Short mmCIF file of C-alpha atoms in Angstrom, two decimals:
data_model
loop_
_atom_site.label_atom_id
_atom_site.label_comp_id
_atom_site.label_asym_id
_atom_site.label_seq_id
_atom_site.Cartn_x
_atom_site.Cartn_y
_atom_site.Cartn_z
CA MET A 135 0.09 -0.03 -0.34
CA ALA A 136 1.66 3.23 -1.20
CA PRO A 137 2.67 5.35 1.70
CA LEU A 138 0.00 8.09 2.60
CA PRO A 139 0.19 11.61 2.11
CA PRO A 140 1.15 14.46 5.32
CA ARG A 141 -2.00 16.16 5.77
CA SER A 142 -1.63 19.56 6.03
CA GLY A 143 -2.14 21.45 9.81
CA ASP A 144 -5.98 22.46 8.09
CA ALA A 145 -7.22 19.33 7.78
CA VAL A 146 -6.18 17.18 9.93
CA PHE A 147 -8.06 21.04 12.69
CA ALA A 148 -11.21 21.18 10.40
CA ASN A 149 -11.65 17.22 11.94
CA ILE A 150 -9.86 16.65 15.08
CA GLU A 151 -12.74 17.29 18.03
CA ARG A 152 -12.30 20.69 19.78
CA VAL A 153 -12.18 22.78 22.56
CA ASN A 154 -13.84 25.88 23.62
CA ALA A 155 -10.88 28.59 22.57
CA GLU A 156 -11.81 30.17 26.05
CA LEU A 157 -12.50 27.19 27.81
CA PHE A 158 -8.28 26.44 27.74
CA SER A 159 -7.30 30.12 27.77
CA LEU A 160 -9.72 29.96 31.04
CA THR A 161 -8.20 26.81 32.38
CA TYR A 162 -4.43 27.69 31.62
CA GLY A 163 -4.81 31.28 33.18
CA ALA A 164 -5.81 28.97 36.43
CA ILE A 165 -2.96 26.28 36.36
CA VAL A 166 -0.93 29.57 36.00
CA ARG A 167 -2.31 31.34 38.70
CA GLN A 168 -2.50 28.22 41.40
CA LEU A 169 0.99 27.37 40.35
CA LEU A 170 1.93 31.16 41.14
CA THR A 171 0.46 30.79 45.10
CA ASP A 172 1.71 27.54 45.55
CA LEU A 173 5.13 27.81 44.45
CA GLU A 174 5.35 31.72 44.74
CA GLU A 175 9.13 31.62 43.08
CA VAL A 176 8.80 33.16 39.26
CA ASP A 177 11.45 30.35 38.20
CA GLU A 178 9.77 27.87 40.19
CA VAL A 179 7.11 28.23 38.05
CA ASN A 180 8.36 28.77 34.70
CA LYS A 181 10.47 25.70 35.52
CA GLN A 182 6.90 23.56 36.27
CA LEU A 183 5.39 24.39 33.69
CA ASP A 184 7.75 23.07 31.02
CA GLN A 185 8.32 20.11 32.71
CA MET A 186 3.45 19.86 32.51
CA GLY A 187 4.74 20.59 28.66
CA TYR A 188 7.18 18.04 28.34
CA ASN A 189 4.83 15.84 29.78
CA ILE A 190 2.40 16.66 27.53
CA GLY A 191 4.71 16.50 24.55
CA VAL A 192 6.27 12.63 24.88
CA ARG A 193 2.11 12.03 24.59
CA LEU A 194 1.28 14.62 22.32
CA ILE A 195 3.25 13.34 19.20
CA ASP A 196 1.71 10.28 18.35
CA GLU A 197 -0.71 11.39 17.93
CA PHE A 198 0.66 14.30 16.05
CA LEU A 199 2.84 11.49 13.81
CA ALA A 200 -0.64 9.22 13.14
CA LYS A 201 -2.90 12.11 12.60
CA SER A 202 -1.15 13.81 9.84
CA ASN A 203 0.95 11.26 8.51
CA VAL A 204 4.39 14.07 8.29
CA SER A 205 7.09 11.32 7.38
CA ARG A 206 10.64 12.29 8.88
CA CYS A 207 11.97 15.44 8.37
CA ALA A 208 14.64 16.62 6.42
CA ASP A 209 16.77 18.93 8.79
CA PHE A 210 15.94 21.41 11.33
CA LYS A 211 14.48 23.72 9.12
CA GLU A 212 11.69 21.28 8.20
CA THR A 213 11.07 20.06 11.75
CA ALA A 214 10.46 23.62 12.26
CA ASP A 215 8.14 24.49 9.35
CA VAL A 216 6.14 21.19 10.07
CA ILE A 217 5.67 22.44 13.96
CA ALA A 218 5.02 26.21 12.92
CA LYS A 219 2.40 24.94 10.55
CA VAL A 220 1.11 21.32 11.47
CA GLY A 221 1.60 20.80 14.76
CA PHE A 222 0.64 24.65 15.91
CA LYS A 223 -2.55 24.33 13.36
CA MET A 224 -3.49 21.64 14.72
CA PHE A 225 -3.84 21.40 18.42
CA LEU A 226 -3.84 25.18 18.95
CA GLY A 227 -5.65 26.56 15.23
CA VAL A 228 -3.09 29.53 15.01
CA THR A 229 0.09 29.41 13.08
CA ALA A 230 3.05 31.17 14.42
CA SER A 231 5.87 31.73 12.12
CA VAL A 232 9.85 30.84 12.03
CA THR A 233 12.09 33.84 11.98
CA ASN A 234 15.08 34.75 13.28
CA TRP A 235 17.10 32.18 12.43
CA ASP A 236 20.86 32.29 13.26
CA ALA A 237 23.97 31.43 10.91
CA ASP A 238 24.58 27.32 11.66
CA GLY A 239 20.88 27.07 11.05
CA MET A 240 21.28 25.73 14.74
CA SER A 241 18.30 28.45 16.09
CA CYS A 242 15.32 29.92 15.09
CA SER A 243 12.32 31.78 16.84
CA LEU A 244 8.21 30.95 15.98
CA ILE A 245 6.30 33.39 16.65
CA LEU A 246 2.48 33.10 17.11
CA GLU A 247 0.54 35.35 15.94
CA ASP A 248 -2.40 35.20 18.22
CA ASN A 249 -2.16 32.40 21.28
CA PRO A 250 -5.43 31.21 22.21
CA LEU A 251 -3.46 30.91 25.24
CA VAL A 252 -2.88 34.53 26.09
CA ASP A 253 -6.24 36.04 25.22
CA PHE A 254 -7.66 38.22 27.95
CA VAL A 255 -4.29 38.11 30.20
CA GLU A 256 -1.98 41.40 31.43
CA LEU A 257 0.44 40.08 33.66
CA PRO A 258 1.52 42.33 36.83
CA ASP A 259 4.55 43.46 37.91
CA THR A 260 5.42 41.61 41.00
CA CYS A 261 5.25 39.03 37.37
CA GLN A 262 8.65 40.30 36.04
CA GLY A 263 10.47 37.07 34.31
CA LEU A 264 7.35 34.53 34.08
CA TYR A 265 7.04 32.88 30.95
CA TYR A 266 3.35 32.27 30.91
CA CYS A 267 3.29 30.65 28.00
CA ASN A 268 5.97 27.56 29.20
CA ILE A 269 4.67 24.95 28.67
CA LEU A 270 4.45 25.60 24.96
CA SER A 271 8.31 25.11 24.93
CA GLY A 272 7.38 22.03 26.97
CA VAL A 273 5.51 20.43 24.70
CA ILE A 274 8.10 21.11 21.83
CA ARG A 275 10.53 19.74 23.91
CA GLY A 276 8.93 16.90 25.30
CA ALA A 277 7.74 15.87 21.58
CA LEU A 278 11.39 16.43 19.66
CA GLU A 279 12.78 14.01 22.79
CA MET A 280 10.58 11.31 21.48
CA LEU A 281 11.65 11.86 18.38
CA CYS A 282 15.51 11.62 17.92
CA THR A 283 16.47 7.90 19.94
CA SER A 284 14.62 5.93 16.94
CA TYR A 285 15.62 4.87 14.67
CA MET B 233 -13.36 -17.31 9.52
CA ALA B 234 -11.36 -14.95 11.86
CA SER B 235 -8.38 -13.60 9.55
CA ILE B 236 -5.80 -11.19 12.49
CA TYR B 237 -4.58 -14.55 14.35
CA SER B 238 -2.59 -11.64 16.98
CA LEU B 239 -1.92 -8.90 17.69
CA PHE B 240 1.06 -7.34 19.32
CA ILE B 241 2.56 -4.21 20.59
CA ILE B 242 5.93 -3.57 21.71
CA SER B 243 7.45 -0.26 23.34
CA LYS B 244 10.30 1.50 21.91
CA SER B 245 12.60 -0.43 24.96
CA GLY B 246 11.45 -3.38 23.27
CA GLY B 247 9.07 -4.55 25.80
CA LEU B 248 5.68 -6.21 25.12
CA ILE B 249 3.31 -3.58 26.34
CA PHE B 250 0.29 -4.98 24.84
CA TYR B 251 -0.75 -8.67 23.32
CA LYS B 252 -4.16 -10.36 21.99
CA ASP B 253 -5.40 -13.05 20.25
CA TYR B 254 -8.37 -13.69 18.23
CA GLY B 255 -8.04 -17.14 16.74
CA SER B 256 -8.03 -20.75 17.89
CA SER B 257 -4.36 -21.76 17.36
CA GLY B 258 -1.84 -20.17 18.33
CA ARG B 259 -2.31 -18.64 21.49
CA MET B 260 0.59 -18.26 23.31
CA ASP B 261 0.70 -18.20 27.60
CA THR B 262 2.56 -14.82 28.30
CA ASN B 263 5.70 -15.61 28.95
CA ASP B 264 6.03 -16.64 25.13
CA SER B 265 4.06 -13.28 24.02
CA LEU B 266 6.66 -11.41 25.80
CA ARG B 267 9.58 -13.36 24.30
CA LEU B 268 8.75 -13.73 20.45
CA ALA B 269 8.18 -9.75 21.12
CA SER B 270 11.76 -8.93 22.91
CA LEU B 271 12.92 -11.19 19.60
CA TRP B 272 10.22 -9.14 17.06
CA HIS B 273 11.79 -6.22 18.79
CA SER B 274 15.68 -7.84 18.37
CA MET B 275 15.70 -8.99 14.32
CA HIS B 276 13.18 -5.66 13.65
CA ALA B 277 16.29 -3.29 14.69
CA ILE B 278 19.18 -6.45 12.74
CA SER B 279 17.20 -6.21 9.77
CA GLN B 280 17.78 -2.27 9.16
CA GLN B 281 21.44 -2.91 9.71
CA LEU B 282 21.31 -5.96 8.02
CA SER B 283 19.05 -4.47 4.73
CA PRO B 284 21.02 -3.69 1.46
CA THR B 285 19.49 -0.29 1.23
CA THR B 286 19.70 2.42 2.05
CA GLY B 287 17.08 4.67 4.13
CA CYS B 288 15.46 1.03 5.32
CA THR B 289 13.19 0.80 8.43
CA GLY B 290 12.77 -2.60 9.38
CA ILE B 291 10.54 -5.33 8.48
CA GLU B 292 6.69 -4.32 7.09
CA LEU B 293 5.89 -8.16 6.50
CA LEU B 294 6.91 -11.27 6.92
CA GLN B 295 5.54 -14.44 4.88
CA ALA B 296 5.18 -17.93 5.75
CA ASP B 297 3.09 -20.56 4.86
CA THR B 298 0.76 -20.82 7.38
CA PHE B 299 0.57 -15.98 8.54
CA ASP B 300 2.09 -12.98 7.63
CA LEU B 301 2.88 -10.35 10.07
CA HIS B 302 2.41 -6.68 8.96
CA CYS B 303 4.52 -4.50 11.20
CA PHE B 304 4.02 -0.67 11.75
CA GLN B 305 7.05 1.45 13.71
CA SER B 306 5.89 4.77 14.51
CA LEU B 307 8.66 7.79 13.96
CA THR B 308 8.86 7.36 18.25
CA GLY B 309 9.68 3.83 17.89
CA THR B 310 6.48 1.75 19.11
CA LYS B 311 6.39 -1.36 16.91
CA PHE B 312 2.32 -2.50 16.24
CA PHE B 313 2.58 -5.88 14.13
CA VAL B 314 -0.23 -8.48 13.83
CA VAL B 315 0.16 -12.50 12.75
CA CYS B 316 -2.96 -13.04 10.71
CA GLU B 317 -3.85 -15.28 8.07
CA PRO B 318 -2.01 -16.06 4.75
CA GLY B 319 -2.94 -13.35 2.48
CA ALA B 320 -4.63 -11.16 5.22
CA GLN B 321 -5.48 -7.49 2.71
CA HIS B 322 -5.93 -4.18 4.00
CA MET B 323 -3.63 -5.18 7.08
CA GLU B 324 -1.23 -2.14 7.15
CA SER B 325 -4.51 0.43 7.80
CA LEU B 326 -5.86 -1.42 9.94
CA LEU B 327 -2.86 -1.15 12.24
CA LYS B 328 -2.66 2.61 10.78
CA VAL B 329 -5.93 2.07 12.85
CA ILE B 330 -5.02 0.15 15.81
CA TYR B 331 -2.13 3.72 16.48
CA GLU B 332 -5.04 5.82 16.01
CA LEU B 333 -6.16 4.55 18.68
CA TYR B 334 -3.27 4.07 21.09
CA THR B 335 -2.60 8.00 21.37
CA ASP B 336 -6.02 8.46 21.63
CA TYR B 337 -7.58 6.55 23.54
CA VAL B 338 -3.80 5.16 25.86
CA LEU B 339 -1.44 7.76 25.74
CA LYS B 340 -4.76 10.27 26.16
CA ASN B 341 -5.13 8.28 29.34
CA PRO B 342 -3.10 10.51 32.71
CA PHE B 343 -2.97 7.47 34.99
CA TYR B 344 -0.90 5.47 31.99
CA GLU B 345 2.72 5.17 32.56
CA MET B 346 4.50 4.98 29.65
CA GLU B 347 6.33 2.42 28.18
CA MET B 348 4.31 0.15 31.42
CA PRO B 349 1.68 -2.48 30.08
CA ILE B 350 -1.62 -1.23 29.20
CA ARG B 351 -4.81 -1.82 30.74
CA CYS B 352 -7.32 0.24 29.13
CA GLU B 353 -10.72 0.03 28.98
CA LEU B 354 -11.51 2.17 26.41
CA PHE B 355 -8.50 1.07 24.20
CA ASP B 356 -10.03 -2.36 25.01
CA LEU B 357 -13.52 -1.53 23.63
CA ASN B 358 -12.32 0.41 20.68
CA LEU B 359 -10.01 -1.34 18.85
CA SER B 360 -12.30 -4.94 19.61
CA GLN B 361 -15.02 -2.51 17.36
CA ALA B 362 -11.79 -1.81 15.02
CA ILE B 363 -11.63 -5.39 14.60
CA GLN B 364 -14.81 -6.19 14.44
CA LYS B 365 -15.79 -4.24 11.76
CA ASP B 366 -12.55 -5.25 9.85
CA ARG B 367 -13.51 -8.27 9.56
CA VAL B 368 -16.72 -6.97 8.47
CA ALA B 369 -15.66 -5.48 5.87
CA LEU B 370 -13.74 -8.94 4.67
CA LEU B 371 -16.92 -10.84 5.11
CA GLY B 372 -18.71 -7.99 2.72
CA ARG B 373 -16.57 -8.90 0.09
#
């Protein structure tokens, strides 16, 4: 049987079950708020958000691969593109843009124009240094880590 | 007439996390299934090294006189393989369906620990439905 072609982010997003965006934003806000209350230190909260994201990422990657049929990426540039266009679209409903490539092609920035996590959010001065969306970095880290040790 | 004899799911590290047999023949106990899974995991890895073609990702189909073995490995290293009757059709698409059920009912269960044996009722339920649907579709042709 011929391998299935990779589906675009839009196609997958249309078929997947969705949750109310406001419920999602509010739930995430409640989590961050609770972490701040429990842990008090902004650095601790950042670390915890990253860890939570990591735990999500290691499980999310299989769903991403199953539903989008993407094949193994050839290089890091392709990986970043797939994450930005297919991955984010599939799970958050928005695409990111990939910019700020360094000379080696080893690092880049993923910019989210309208990030559903930060709808309605204003960070107060007491939360300087808080990476509010750090869960997303954790998710990407967890997901990619599951890929590099396979054959 | 059952087309599938058994289904195995092997974790990335090579341990058997799920085993179900459907046929009346070839039933095996836990130890045998564990042994078979480790054997397959090693053979799959060795076959990638032995392959004369570049970019080989391992054995996808093993054909014998009395059975066929179809194997699917995800990019994360989890292997799904079915032992079925010779000449069984559409096993690859069935394996993909099982992969999707795994991502939905096993991985999304927060109480499921990664790489541990699968004990998820929803997964068993949906898996039976998928196999049943496949069986019905087969008989319908």
